[in-house]
Coordinates of C-alpha atoms in Angstrom, one line a residue:
M243 CA 48.0 -26.4 33.7
T244 CA 44.9 -24.1 33.6
N245 CA 44.4 -24.6 37.3
N246 CA 47.9 -23.3 38.1
I247 CA 47.5 -20.0 36.3
P248 CA 45.8 -18.2 39.2
S249 CA 48.5 -19.3 41.7
I250 CA 51.2 -18.4 39.2
R251 CA 49.7 -14.9 38.9
K252 CA 49.4 -14.6 42.7
I253 CA 53.1 -15.5 43.1
G254 CA 54.0 -13.0 40.3
E255 CA 52.0 -10.3 42.0
I256 CA 53.7 -11.0 45.3
L257 CA 57.2 -10.9 43.8
V258 CA 56.4 -7.6 41.9
D259 CA 54.9 -6.0 45.0
S260 CA 57.9 -7.1 47.1
F261 CA 60.3 -5.6 44.6
H262 CA 58.2 -2.5 44.4
Y263 CA 58.2 -1.9 48.2
L264 CA 61.9 -2.8 48.5
A265 CA 62.8 -0.4 45.8
L266 CA 60.7 2.4 47.3
F267 CA 62.3 1.9 50.7
G268 CA 65.7 1.9 49.1
I269 CA 65.0 5.1 47.2
G270 CA 63.5 6.7 50.2
A271 CA 66.4 5.8 52.4
T272 CA 68.8 7.1 49.9
I273 CA 67.0 10.4 49.8
V274 CA 66.9 10.7 53.6
W275 CA 70.6 9.7 53.7
S276 CA 71.6 12.3 51.1
A277 CA 69.5 15.1 52.8
V278 CA 71.0 14.3 56.2
Y279 CA 74.5 14.4 54.7
A280 CA 73.9 17.7 53.0
Y281 CA 72.4 19.1 56.2
L282 CA 75.3 18.0 58.3
D283 CA 77.7 19.6 55.8
M284 CA 75.7 22.9 56.3
M285 CA 76.0 22.5 60.1
R286 CA 79.7 21.9 59.9
A287 CA 80.1 25.0 57.7
G288 CA 78.1 27.0 60.2
H289 CA 75.8 28.5 57.6
A290 CA 73.6 27.5 54.7
T291 CA 73.9 29.1 51.3
L292 CA 71.0 29.6 48.9
E293 CA 72.3 26.7 46.9
D294 CA 72.1 24.4 50.0
I295 CA 68.6 25.5 50.8
L296 CA 67.4 24.9 47.3
L297 CA 69.1 21.4 47.4
L298 CA 67.1 20.6 50.5
F299 CA 63.9 21.6 48.7
I300 CA 64.8 19.2 46.0
Y301 CA 65.3 16.4 48.6
L302 CA 61.9 17.4 50.2
E303 CA 60.1 17.1 46.8
L304 CA 61.8 13.8 46.0
G305 CA 60.7 12.5 49.4
A306 CA 57.2 13.7 48.9
M307 CA 57.1 12.0 45.5
V308 CA 58.2 8.7 46.9
G309 CA 55.7 9.0 49.8
T310 CA 52.9 9.7 47.4
Y311 CA 54.0 6.9 45.1
F312 CA 54.1 4.5 48.1
K313 CA 50.6 5.4 49.2
T314 CA 48.8 5.6 45.8
H315 CA 51.0 3.4 43.5
R316 CA 51.0 6.3 41.0
L317 CA 53.9 8.4 39.9
P318 CA 52.9 12.0 40.5
V319 CA 54.2 13.7 37.4
Q320 CA 53.6 17.1 39.0
F321 CA 56.3 16.3 41.6
L322 CA 58.8 15.6 38.8
I323 CA 58.0 18.9 37.3
Y324 CA 58.3 20.7 40.6
I325 CA 61.7 19.1 41.0
A326 CA 62.7 20.2 37.5
I327 CA 61.6 23.8 38.3
T328 CA 63.5 23.8 41.6
A329 CA 66.6 22.4 39.9
L330 CA 66.4 25.0 37.1
S331 CA 65.8 27.8 39.7
R332 CA 68.9 26.6 41.6
H333 CA 70.9 26.6 38.4
L334 CA 69.6 30.0 37.5
V335 CA 70.5 31.5 40.9
I336 CA 73.9 29.7 41.4
D337 CA 75.5 28.7 38.1
V338 CA 74.4 31.4 35.6
Q339 CA 76.6 33.9 37.4
K340 CA 79.7 31.8 36.6
V341 CA 79.3 31.7 32.8
S342 CA 80.7 34.2 30.3
D343 CA 78.8 37.4 29.6
D344 CA 78.2 36.5 25.9
F345 CA 76.5 33.3 26.8
H346 CA 74.9 34.7 30.0
V347 CA 71.8 36.3 28.4
Y348 CA 70.9 33.3 26.3
L349 CA 71.3 30.9 29.2
L350 CA 69.2 33.2 31.4
L351 CA 66.5 33.4 28.8
G352 CA 66.5 29.7 28.1
I353 CA 66.2 28.7 31.7
T354 CA 63.5 31.3 32.3
F355 CA 61.6 30.1 29.3
S356 CA 61.9 26.5 30.5
I357 CA 60.6 27.3 33.9
A358 CA 57.6 29.1 32.3
I359 CA 56.9 26.0 30.1
L360 CA 57.1 23.7 33.1
S361 CA 54.8 26.0 35.1
G362 CA 52.3 25.9 32.3
A363 CA 52.5 22.1 32.3
V364 CA 51.8 22.0 36.0
W365 CA 48.8 24.3 35.6
M366 CA 47.5 22.1 32.7
L367 CA 47.9 18.9 34.7
S368 CA 46.2 20.5 37.7
Y369 CA 43.3 21.9 35.5
T370 CA 42.7 18.6 33.6
G371 CA 43.0 16.5 36.7
K372 CA 40.5 18.6 38.6
N373 CA 38.0 19.0 35.7
Y374 CA 38.4 15.6 34.0
G375 CA 40.0 13.3 36.5
C376 CA 42.5 10.6 35.8
P377 CA 41.8 7.6 33.6
E378 CA 42.5 5.3 36.6
D379 CA 40.0 7.2 38.6
V380 CA 37.3 6.7 36.0
Q381 CA 38.1 3.0 35.7
T382 CA 38.0 2.6 39.5
K383 CA 34.7 4.5 39.7
N384 CA 33.2 2.3 36.9
N385 CA 34.4 -0.9 38.7
Q386 CA 32.8 0.3 41.9
Q387 CA 29.5 1.1 40.2
E388 CA 29.6 -2.4 38.5
S389 CA 30.2 -4.1 41.8
C390 CA 27.4 -2.1 43.5
E391 CA 25.0 -3.0 40.6
E392 CA 25.8 -6.7 41.0
K393 CA 24.8 -6.6 44.6

């Protein structure tokens, strides 16, 4: 039974990696399909509104996030924050005009404050990543040093 554990792990890793790539391709294809559909709607309309353009930016950021995750096997949290900032900006520009005047100011301030907090989070992630690195980077660096020392 002990001899089978490495082969069982290898099969498990192959299955997990297969699911991982299949899911990434599915998500990526869905993003491209949605972006193309939105773009074709703009072409049929003969013009693009600000709402449409911001939606295309959201698709672009989602695609970049999937591409980065595909290459590095890491979920770039900063991309999620960029998507949230773009979605809030889209909501601010498009939907806030449609609410009542009484609620308008509070919604405007809330969204603006949320964008500021998210922008601060991006800055903090960039600062700490640049100055301190990621835990995975430190682990990889330590493993490389250990393998060099063994040689």
